[in-house]
Amino acid sequence: MLSPNDKKLEKLDPFYRPSMSKQKTSAEIVSEARNALRTVRTQRPFTPQEDQRKLFGPASSRTPENRPPSAFSLHASSFESSDSRPISSARLSPLELRPKAPASPTTEEHPCFSFPKPPVDPAKIRRISSARARLFRAASQGALLPDRTLPPGESKKAVESKETVVKGGPMVKINGIYLTESNAMGHFKSHPLQLTYDGGFSEMKEQEMFKGTTSLPSHLRSGGEQGKRHLRASPHANSSAVSSLESRAVSKAKLQEKDTEIEVDEVFWNTRIVPILHELEKEENIETICAACTQLHHALEEGNMLGNKFKRRSILLKTLYKLVDIGSDLLSLKLAKLILALKVSGKNLLNVCKLIFKISRSEKNDSLIENDSILESLLKILRNEDLHANTEAFLYCMGAIKFISGNPRFLDEMISKGAVEILMNLIKQINENTKKCGTCLPNAGHLLVQMTATLRNLADSPPARSKLLSIGALPQLCTVMGQHMADKDVCTNIARIFSKLTSYHDCCVALANYSRCYALFLKVINKYQKKQDLVVRIVFILGNLTAKNNQAREQFSKEKGSIPTLLSLFHTFYKLDLGAEEQAGGAQQPKVQRPRAQAEDVLIKLTRVLANLAIHPGVGPALAANPRAVGLLLATLEYKSIEDCEELVINTTATINNLSYYQVKNSIIQDKKLYIAELLIKLLVSNNMDGILEAVRVFGNLSQDHDICDFIVQKNVHKFMIALLDAKHQDICFSACGVLLNLTVDKDKRVILKEGGGIKKLVNCLRHFGPTDWQLACLVCKTLWNFSENITNASSCFGDEDTNTLLVLLPSFLDEELALDGSFDPDLKNYHKLQWETEFKPVAQQLLNRIQSHHTFLEPLPIPSF
């Protein structure tokens, strides 16, 4: 007669229990490998490294005629000289007439004034100093020299209208205008230079001009033609005329200060820059020219001459362009860096980007690029130049950056200099432009291929992943994929980025939370169903998203056509794989092995997605009842052996295991359970322990059915399960013990435990694994409980030795202090305590009571050591 508690235990739970509705704790990871419903792991699709650095690799969907070239010739003649002119907000009109010298001064004029004579020899004009040249230019504007030739009759009048200085009392008369002495003094001091007949400058001293009296200036050079006409017409100017003259004097003083700065620049130019340019023109050897380029760059930076505002920029650029023809990669990098620092634009910007691209195509130049820090110059182009006006230049600039990013040595530098943010900002600009205008920028697709390939290289770096998450890059990349769905290269690169990112938990969660991604990925699969390199990555991404996120499983399954799309893809590559295998004919033919391996890779990732989806209680039963889904899985097990493709067979078996968990009436798995059991025997007799484990797990679910239990006994599968109890592998022992537990539900089959030493092996499992695995210990106790239902004597039931061992082990395991002595990881101790209290303790206590009540103690039993 059984007690009420014993009667409760008589009602055995299935081997695999449904998962609890409560949220899974981190400690439950320990038991994840033995759960009824398990996710499946797989490797990220392999991307072979390209042999050559090109804008578009050999796998590109672009034809050669529809893509920019990666190889081209570049010479000095490729650059335009028009870009060499300095950019100015205001341009002066050219002079129509050559400035003429004024007529000879009359005797009425003040003796201190002298006017320049026109030089007889024109060559003398060319030899004048730059300062004198500026005075001639000023004269052309009406400051010192007349702007037109005067008729002979008017020469005397013109001479009289020139500056005359007369002192009278407190007022001073200048060309008929009366000024106070203080104003006249200030006006004159701002113009201390006077042009002499021999072309030089002599300083006008106050004592020489006025013999110790007030010093007076020459006429304002900034007055201009209009000012001169006004002064000539008003010999008796009023106070407003005086104020106007004073303000012009102040303006002239400021202009003269500016002229002084230019004078300093020209001195710097002549003393520091010109000698370096001479060195560059010699072209003696590469080392000397490279050193001169470096020296020139530093000198220009010191003199604040970089950029596009410097007047001598044209001379510099023309000199640098000529050196491109030398053809040295080292020199070309230095030239490119210097040319970019001078802020070229248009075609010249494109050519210098092409120059850097051409150099970066060779891996041996990576060290040169690293030493010259050319990366920063390239990133400045992307950051500062206009994308719309320089799309082609951006293309080759990004191509060079892509090549550089393929070298791990550059990753930290790229990330620290803001490469991730710069690229994502450009991608955002392209997205917004496409959304606003409805059309893409010219070459936008080509440019996106380079940018996404670079981001793919950067995605391996933890700092880059952190930046991508912080700036919300994943939705932007999804937008690119949606807008450029017709561009397979762009879609493939973004799929590669996501396949890397979703391998990490934080990135996987971020993408899973972007609900639009599921419909996007299904659209890509439907469009490129036979493009293995793309769909295999999309399916891998879906496998990552659905691995540990039940919400992701639900969202994906609710997308229209989600399951049919996966099954259609499964069927496509199943046929491709089957056809490749038949074509191979069992012989080793390397040419057909590659497509076969590619098809297998897609199937591996697909079975993983199906296994993950089956975990969801709303999706799993529907898949188990789907004839097409189950049929494809069983067909895969039929023609694939674990020796041919281990991962595919194991993933397929794991998917069948998850589907067999659901005991639903219309389950195709239940209808074909005996056929499935036949297929699983192939795995049991293999030498692959992972395959054996998956097969035993499926038997654990199927053995809840009476027909499968009969099949197990008829085929002697139970002997194999008993033998597996000797495996020093907890998961295998756990699964094998579960099958034996289900077999012992049938009273007629309990005797099988005595075959092959089943009882002893179960007790040994309890001894070895009990203190660290209470779930396994619980299964052992339940199996022994079923076996001993009709016990009359414990020794005759279990044997003397095993009975004595149980009488010692069970009390020690039921002692909480001994059972939970701190041998566990502190983070998992609470979990183990929960398993001990809820699962092991009730069953073990009942089993101990049964043994004690049917056992005669002859002598004290020794306490075994653990």
Tab-separated table of N, CA and C in Angstrom, residues 175-295:
chain	number	residue	atom	x	y	z
A	175	ASN	N	46.683	121.446	-50.696
A	175	ASN	CA	45.918	121.408	-51.943
A	175	ASN	C	44.623	122.211	-51.834
A	176	GLY	N	44.705	123.292	-51.169
A	176	GLY	CA	43.543	124.170	-51.081
A	176	GLY	C	42.607	123.831	-49.945
A	177	ILE	N	42.963	122.868	-49.128
A	177	ILE	CA	42.129	122.481	-47.993
A	177	ILE	C	42.863	122.855	-46.722
A	178	TYR	N	42.188	123.529	-45.819
A	178	TYR	CA	42.811	123.995	-44.590
A	178	TYR	C	42.584	122.962	-43.483
A	179	LEU	N	43.659	122.563	-42.846
A	179	LEU	CA	43.612	121.636	-41.723
A	179	LEU	C	44.343	122.249	-40.559
A	180	THR	N	43.965	121.859	-39.350
A	180	THR	CA	44.725	122.286	-38.184
A	180	THR	C	46.079	121.617	-38.211
A	181	GLU	N	47.006	122.152	-37.454
A	181	GLU	CA	48.347	121.596	-37.452
A	181	GLU	C	48.356	120.164	-36.916
A	182	SER	N	47.545	119.910	-35.910
A	182	SER	CA	47.537	118.549	-35.326
A	182	SER	C	47.032	117.535	-36.330
A	183	ASN	N	45.956	117.885	-37.091
A	183	ASN	CA	45.449	116.964	-38.103
A	183	ASN	C	46.445	116.770	-39.226
A	184	ALA	N	47.079	117.862	-39.604
A	184	ALA	CA	48.073	117.746	-40.670
A	184	ALA	C	49.243	116.892	-40.235
A	185	MET	N	49.642	117.019	-38.969
A	185	MET	CA	50.732	116.188	-38.439
A	185	MET	C	50.373	114.714	-38.520
A	186	GLY	N	49.184	114.350	-38.050
A	186	GLY	CA	48.762	112.941	-38.090
A	186	GLY	C	48.639	112.433	-39.501
A	187	HIS	N	48.149	113.293	-40.383
A	187	HIS	CA	48.002	112.881	-41.779
A	187	HIS	C	49.361	112.601	-42.406
A	188	PHE	N	50.322	113.387	-42.077
A	188	PHE	CA	51.625	113.220	-42.708
A	188	PHE	C	52.409	112.049	-42.124
A	189	LYS	N	52.325	111.858	-40.809
A	189	LYS	CA	53.098	110.785	-40.167
A	189	LYS	C	52.695	109.408	-40.645
A	190	SER	N	51.481	109.270	-41.130
A	190	SER	CA	51.053	107.965	-41.627
A	190	SER	C	51.626	107.665	-43.003
A	191	HIS	N	52.341	108.643	-43.633
A	191	HIS	CA	52.919	108.428	-44.961
A	191	HIS	C	54.367	108.902	-44.955
A	192	PRO	N	55.269	108.173	-44.328
A	192	PRO	CA	56.639	108.633	-44.164
A	192	PRO	C	57.516	108.388	-45.381
A	193	LEU	N	57.024	107.720	-46.451
A	193	LEU	CA	57.871	107.383	-47.582
A	193	LEU	C	57.551	108.273	-48.771
A	194	GLN	N	58.592	108.593	-49.535
A	194	GLN	CA	58.412	109.399	-50.739
A	194	GLN	C	59.218	108.780	-51.861
A	195	LEU	N	58.609	108.617	-53.030
A	195	LEU	CA	59.277	108.053	-54.189
A	195	LEU	C	60.210	109.085	-54.813
A	196	THR	N	61.493	108.768	-54.980
A	196	THR	CA	62.481	109.682	-55.554
A	196	THR	C	62.670	109.395	-57.023
A	197	TYR	N	63.484	110.236	-57.667
A	197	TYR	CA	63.673	110.102	-59.108
A	197	TYR	C	64.379	108.815	-59.490
A	198	ASP	N	65.261	108.348	-58.611
A	198	ASP	CA	66.011	107.146	-58.973
A	198	ASP	C	65.290	105.857	-58.598
A	199	GLY	N	64.073	105.999	-58.202
A	199	GLY	CA	63.280	104.797	-57.931
A	199	GLY	C	63.394	104.304	-56.515
A	200	GLY	N	64.172	104.929	-55.643
A	200	GLY	CA	64.288	104.462	-54.265
A	200	GLY	C	63.339	105.200	-53.365
A	201	PHE	N	63.472	104.885	-52.077
A	201	PHE	CA	62.631	105.537	-51.088
A	201	PHE	C	63.518	106.370	-50.169
A	202	SER	N	63.040	107.569	-49.859
A	202	SER	CA	63.738	108.402	-48.869
A	202	SER	C	62.747	108.820	-47.817
A	203	GLU	N	63.180	108.776	-46.595
A	203	GLU	CA	62.277	109.098	-45.506
A	203	GLU	C	62.180	110.617	-45.352
A	204	MET	N	60.969	111.082	-45.308
A	204	MET	CA	60.721	112.514	-45.180
A	204	MET	C	60.684	112.879	-43.713
A	205	LYS	N	61.637	113.647	-43.298
A	205	LYS	CA	61.721	114.042	-41.904
A	205	LYS	C	61.049	115.395	-41.714
A	206	GLU	N	60.484	115.556	-40.553
A	206	GLU	CA	59.723	116.766	-40.302
A	206	GLU	C	60.608	118.019	-40.395
A	207	GLN	N	61.832	117.924	-39.852
A	207	GLN	CA	62.677	119.110	-39.858
A	207	GLN	C	63.115	119.503	-41.261
A	208	GLU	N	63.199	118.492	-42.182
A	208	GLU	CA	63.577	118.808	-43.548
A	208	GLU	C	62.424	119.472	-44.296
A	209	MET	N	61.220	119.099	-43.963
A	209	MET	CA	60.072	119.631	-44.681
A	209	MET	C	59.701	121.025	-44.212
A	210	PHE	N	59.714	121.226	-42.910
A	210	PHE	CA	59.184	122.500	-42.394
A	210	PHE	C	60.140	123.208	-41.446
A	211	LYS	N	61.359	122.807	-41.489
A	211	LYS	CA	62.385	123.508	-40.720
A	211	LYS	C	62.004	123.639	-39.261
A	212	GLY	N	61.590	122.476	-38.679
A	212	GLY	CA	61.263	122.492	-37.261
A	212	GLY	C	59.840	122.807	-36.949
A	213	THR	N	59.076	123.094	-37.952
A	213	THR	CA	57.672	123.394	-37.726
A	213	THR	C	56.845	122.153	-37.941
A	214	THR	N	55.559	122.346	-38.083
A	214	THR	CA	54.638	121.219	-38.231
A	214	THR	C	54.972	120.409	-39.479
A	215	SER	N	55.023	119.054	-39.346
A	215	SER	CA	55.297	118.163	-40.484
A	215	SER	C	53.991	117.816	-41.171
A	216	LEU	N	54.021	117.770	-42.502
A	216	LEU	CA	52.811	117.559	-43.267
A	216	LEU	C	52.976	116.361	-44.188
A	217	PRO	N	51.894	115.638	-44.465
A	217	PRO	CA	51.979	114.432	-45.284
A	217	PRO	C	51.760	114.715	-46.754
A	218	SER	N	51.990	113.698	-47.544
A	218	SER	CA	51.628	113.724	-48.956
A	218	SER	C	50.154	113.416	-49.085
A	219	HIS	N	49.672	113.370	-50.311
A	219	HIS	CA	48.243	113.139	-50.549
A	219	HIS	C	47.851	111.704	-50.178
A	220	LEU	N	46.650	111.502	-49.721
A	220	LEU	CA	46.168	110.162	-49.368
A	220	LEU	C	46.119	109.274	-50.588
A	221	ARG	N	46.809	108.134	-50.475
A	221	ARG	CA	46.776	107.194	-51.604
A	221	ARG	C	45.440	106.486	-51.714
A	222	SER	N	44.724	106.391	-50.651
A	222	SER	CA	43.438	105.682	-50.675
A	222	SER	C	42.289	106.564	-51.097
A	223	GLY	N	42.604	107.844	-51.463
A	223	GLY	CA	41.519	108.740	-51.819
A	223	GLY	C	40.791	108.323	-53.055
A	224	GLY	N	41.493	107.753	-53.993
A	224	GLY	CA	40.865	107.293	-55.217
A	224	GLY	C	40.532	108.438	-56.146
A	225	GLU	N	40.114	108.093	-57.341
A	225	GLU	CA	39.812	109.080	-58.377
A	225	GLU	C	38.669	109.987	-57.947
A	226	GLN	N	37.648	109.399	-57.332
A	226	GLN	CA	36.490	110.203	-56.937
A	226	GLN	C	36.873	111.216	-55.878
A	227	GLY	N	37.704	110.774	-54.935
A	227	GLY	CA	38.150	111.697	-53.889
A	227	GLY	C	38.970	112.833	-54.447
A	228	LYS	N	39.819	112.546	-55.422
A	228	LYS	CA	40.636	113.596	-56.013
A	228	LYS	C	39.772	114.627	-56.730
A	229	ARG	N	38.793	114.139	-57.464
A	229	ARG	CA	37.915	115.069	-58.160
A	229	ARG	C	37.172	115.954	-57.172
A	230	HIS	N	36.764	115.350	-56.056
A	230	HIS	CA	36.033	116.107	-55.048
A	230	HIS	C	36.915	117.195	-54.442
A	231	LEU	N	38.171	116.858	-54.144
A	231	LEU	CA	39.058	117.833	-53.537
A	231	LEU	C	39.429	118.933	-54.523
A	232	ARG	N	39.584	118.577	-55.773
A	232	ARG	CA	39.904	119.585	-56.761
A	232	ARG	C	38.745	120.555	-56.936
A	233	ALA	N	37.553	120.055	-56.836
A	233	ALA	CA	36.374	120.903	-57.043
A	233	ALA	C	36.064	121.754	-55.834
A	234	SER	N	36.674	121.455	-54.700
A	234	SER	CA	36.357	122.180	-53.469
A	234	SER	C	37.630	122.724	-52.850
A	235	PRO	N	38.183	123.778	-53.371
A	235	PRO	CA	39.412	124.332	-52.800
A	235	PRO	C	39.177	124.902	-51.411
A	236	HIS	N	37.960	125.270	-51.142
A	236	HIS	CA	37.637	125.776	-49.803
A	236	HIS	C	36.658	124.794	-49.153
A	237	ALA	N	37.156	123.662	-48.705
A	237	ALA	CA	36.290	122.620	-48.135
A	237	ALA	C	35.755	123.036	-46.795
A	238	ASN	N	34.562	122.572	-46.522
A	238	ASN	CA	33.965	122.846	-45.222
A	238	ASN	C	34.406	121.796	-44.211
A	239	SER	N	33.833	121.828	-43.024
A	239	SER	CA	34.233	120.902	-41.962
A	239	SER	C	33.937	119.459	-42.305
A	240	SER	N	32.881	119.206	-43.096
A	240	SER	CA	32.571	117.821	-43.474
A	240	SER	C	33.655	117.246	-44.360
A	241	ALA	N	34.221	118.082	-45.214
A	241	ALA	CA	35.317	117.616	-46.059
A	241	ALA	C	36.525	117.257	-45.213
A	242	VAL	N	36.764	118.036	-44.164
A	242	VAL	CA	37.889	117.749	-43.273
A	242	VAL	C	37.681	116.406	-42.571
A	243	SER	N	36.439	116.144	-42.106
A	243	SER	CA	36.142	114.870	-41.438
A	243	SER	C	36.327	113.699	-42.378
A	244	SER	N	35.902	113.881	-43.624
A	244	SER	CA	36.064	112.812	-44.607
A	244	SER	C	37.534	112.513	-44.843
A	245	LEU	N	38.318	113.551	-44.881
A	245	LEU	CA	39.748	113.361	-45.096
A	245	LEU	C	40.385	112.630	-43.924
A	246	GLU	N	39.961	112.956	-42.711
A	246	GLU	CA	40.508	112.299	-41.527
A	246	GLU	C	40.153	110.814	-41.505
A	247	SER	N	38.889	110.488	-41.862
A	247	SER	CA	38.480	109.077	-41.863
A	247	SER	C	39.264	108.287	-42.900
A	248	ARG	N	39.546	108.958	-44.043
A	248	ARG	CA	40.331	108.268	-45.063
A	248	ARG	C	41.764	108.065	-44.599
A	249	ALA	N	42.251	108.971	-43.808
A	249	ALA	CA	43.589	108.811	-43.261
A	249	ALA	C	43.667	107.590	-42.353
A	250	VAL	N	42.610	107.387	-41.531
A	250	VAL	CA	42.571	106.207	-40.661
A	250	VAL	C	42.527	104.929	-41.482
A	251	SER	N	41.694	104.908	-42.539
A	251	SER	CA	41.608	103.725	-43.404
A	251	SER	C	42.938	103.447	-44.066
A	252	LYS	N	43.603	104.499	-44.472
A	252	LYS	CA	44.896	104.324	-45.115
A	252	LYS	C	45.914	103.753	-44.144
A	253	ALA	N	45.833	104.153	-42.887
A	253	ALA	CA	46.759	103.633	-41.885
A	253	ALA	C	46.565	102.134	-41.700
A	254	LYS	N	45.299	101.704	-41.668
A	254	LYS	CA	45.017	100.270	-41.531
A	254	LYS	C	45.527	99.493	-42.735
A	255	LEU	N	45.319	100.030	-43.915
A	255	LEU	CA	45.781	99.358	-45.125
A	255	LEU	C	47.296	99.230	-45.129
A	256	GLN	N	47.967	100.291	-44.616
A	256	GLN	CA	49.422	100.253	-44.602
A	256	GLN	C	49.920	99.207	-43.614
A	257	GLU	N	49.197	99.003	-42.501
A	257	GLU	CA	49.561	97.937	-41.575
A	257	GLU	C	49.464	96.589	-42.260
A	258	LYS	N	48.443	96.400	-43.073
A	258	LYS	CA	48.280	95.149	-43.824
A	258	LYS	C	49.425	94.956	-44.812
A	259	ASP	N	49.828	96.065	-45.469
A	259	ASP	CA	50.946	95.985	-46.405
A	259	ASP	C	52.217	95.576	-45.687
A	260	THR	N	52.360	96.013	-44.433
A	260	THR	CA	53.549	95.654	-43.659
A	260	THR	C	53.579	94.160	-43.383
A	261	GLU	N	52.387	93.546	-43.079
A	261	GLU	CA	52.305	92.106	-42.845
A	261	GLU	C	52.674	91.332	-44.108
A	262	ILE	N	52.209	91.805	-45.258
A	262	ILE	CA	52.565	91.144	-46.508
A	262	ILE	C	54.070	91.233	-46.732
A	263	GLU	N	54.652	92.356	-46.360
A	263	GLU	CA	56.097	92.503	-46.502
A	263	GLU	C	56.829	91.453	-45.678
A	264	VAL	N	56.337	91.204	-44.455
A	264	VAL	CA	56.941	90.164	-43.619
A	264	VAL	C	56.765	88.802	-44.267
A	265	ASP	N	55.563	88.518	-44.827
A	265	ASP	CA	55.319	87.240	-45.494
A	265	ASP	C	56.275	87.047	-46.666
A	266	GLU	N	56.499	88.111	-47.405
A	266	GLU	CA	57.383	87.985	-48.555
A	266	GLU	C	58.821	87.754	-48.126
A	267	VAL	N	59.203	88.355	-47.021
A	267	VAL	CA	60.535	88.071	-46.500
A	267	VAL	C	60.642	86.608	-46.106
A	268	PHE	N	59.583	86.129	-45.447
A	268	PHE	CA	59.545	84.712	-45.065
A	268	PHE	C	59.558	83.824	-46.302
A	269	TRP	N	58.803	84.235	-47.298
A	269	TRP	CA	58.765	83.473	-48.556
A	269	TRP	C	60.150	83.404	-49.192
A	270	ASN	N	60.811	84.540	-49.275
A	270	ASN	CA	62.105	84.579	-49.948
A	270	ASN	C	63.197	83.862	-49.162
A	271	THR	N	63.101	83.894	-47.859
A	271	THR	CA	64.170	83.312	-47.045
A	271	THR	C	63.919	81.849	-46.676
A	272	ARG	N	62.651	81.465	-46.580
A	272	ARG	CA	62.354	80.098	-46.121
A	272	ARG	C	61.773	79.202	-47.204
A	273	ILE	N	60.916	79.743	-48.045
A	273	ILE	CA	60.190	78.910	-49.014
A	273	ILE	C	60.956	78.766	-50.319
A	274	VAL	N	61.426	79.881	-50.853
A	274	VAL	CA	62.098	79.847	-52.160
A	274	VAL	C	63.283	78.894	-52.189
A	275	PRO	N	64.147	78.869	-51.164
A	275	PRO	CA	65.253	77.901	-51.202
A	275	PRO	C	64.789	76.448	-51.267
A	276	ILE	N	63.680	76.157	-50.605
A	276	ILE	CA	63.164	74.780	-50.650
A	276	ILE	C	62.633	74.462	-52.039
A	277	LEU	N	61.974	75.430	-52.658
A	277	LEU	CA	61.475	75.205	-54.017
A	277	LEU	C	62.620	74.950	-54.985
A	278	HIS	N	63.734	75.645	-54.778
A	278	HIS	CA	64.908	75.389	-55.613
A	278	HIS	C	65.407	73.964	-55.429
A	279	GLU	N	65.373	73.496	-54.188
A	279	GLU	CA	65.783	72.113	-53.926
A	279	GLU	C	64.862	71.130	-54.640
A	280	LEU	N	63.578	71.423	-54.651
A	280	LEU	CA	62.633	70.525	-55.312
A	280	LEU	C	62.839	70.512	-56.819
A	281	GLU	N	63.245	71.642	-57.378
A	281	GLU	CA	63.433	71.702	-58.815
A	281	GLU	C	64.668	70.949	-59.284
A	282	LYS	N	65.613	70.736	-58.366
A	282	LYS	CA	66.833	70.021	-58.745
A	282	LYS	C	66.551	68.557	-59.054
A	283	GLU	N	65.633	67.939	-58.280
A	283	GLU	CA	65.256	66.543	-58.474
A	283	GLU	C	66.478	65.630	-58.473
A	284	GLU	N	67.344	65.810	-57.469
A	284	GLU	CA	68.567	65.023	-57.412
A	284	GLU	C	68.275	63.557	-57.098
A	285	ASN	N	67.615	63.283	-55.956
A	285	ASN	CA	67.243	61.917	-55.595
A	285	ASN	C	65.986	61.948	-54.752
A	286	ILE	N	65.369	60.790	-54.628
A	286	ILE	CA	64.067	60.708	-53.949
A	286	ILE	C	64.173	61.134	-52.500
A	287	GLU	N	65.220	60.687	-51.826
A	287	GLU	CA	65.349	61.010	-50.413
A	287	GLU	C	65.445	62.514	-50.182
A	288	THR	N	66.235	63.180	-51.036
A	288	THR	CA	66.389	64.625	-50.882
A	288	THR	C	65.069	65.352	-51.142
A	289	ILE	N	64.344	64.914	-52.185
A	289	ILE	CA	63.071	65.559	-52.507
A	289	ILE	C	62.050	65.322	-51.401
A	290	CYS	N	62.015	64.108	-50.882
A	290	CYS	CA	61.069	63.809	-49.795
A	290	CYS	C	61.373	64.657	-48.569
A	291	ALA	N	62.675	64.793	-48.257
A	291	ALA	CA	63.057	65.618	-47.109
A	291	ALA	C	62.670	67.069	-47.354
A	292	ALA	N	62.838	67.529	-48.597
A	292	ALA	CA	62.459	68.901	-48.921
A	292	ALA	C	60.953	69.108	-48.806
A	293	CYS	N	60.166	68.112	-49.231
A	293	CYS	CA	58.701	68.205	-49.097
A	293	CYS	C	58.289	68.309	-47.637
A	294	THR	N	58.907	67.496	-46.807
A	294	THR	CA	58.603	67.559	-45.376
A	294	THR	C	58.987	68.918	-44.805
A	295	GLN	N	60.166	69.416	-45.210
A	295	GLN	CA	60.618	70.728	-44.744
A	295	GLN	C	59.684	71.832	-45.232
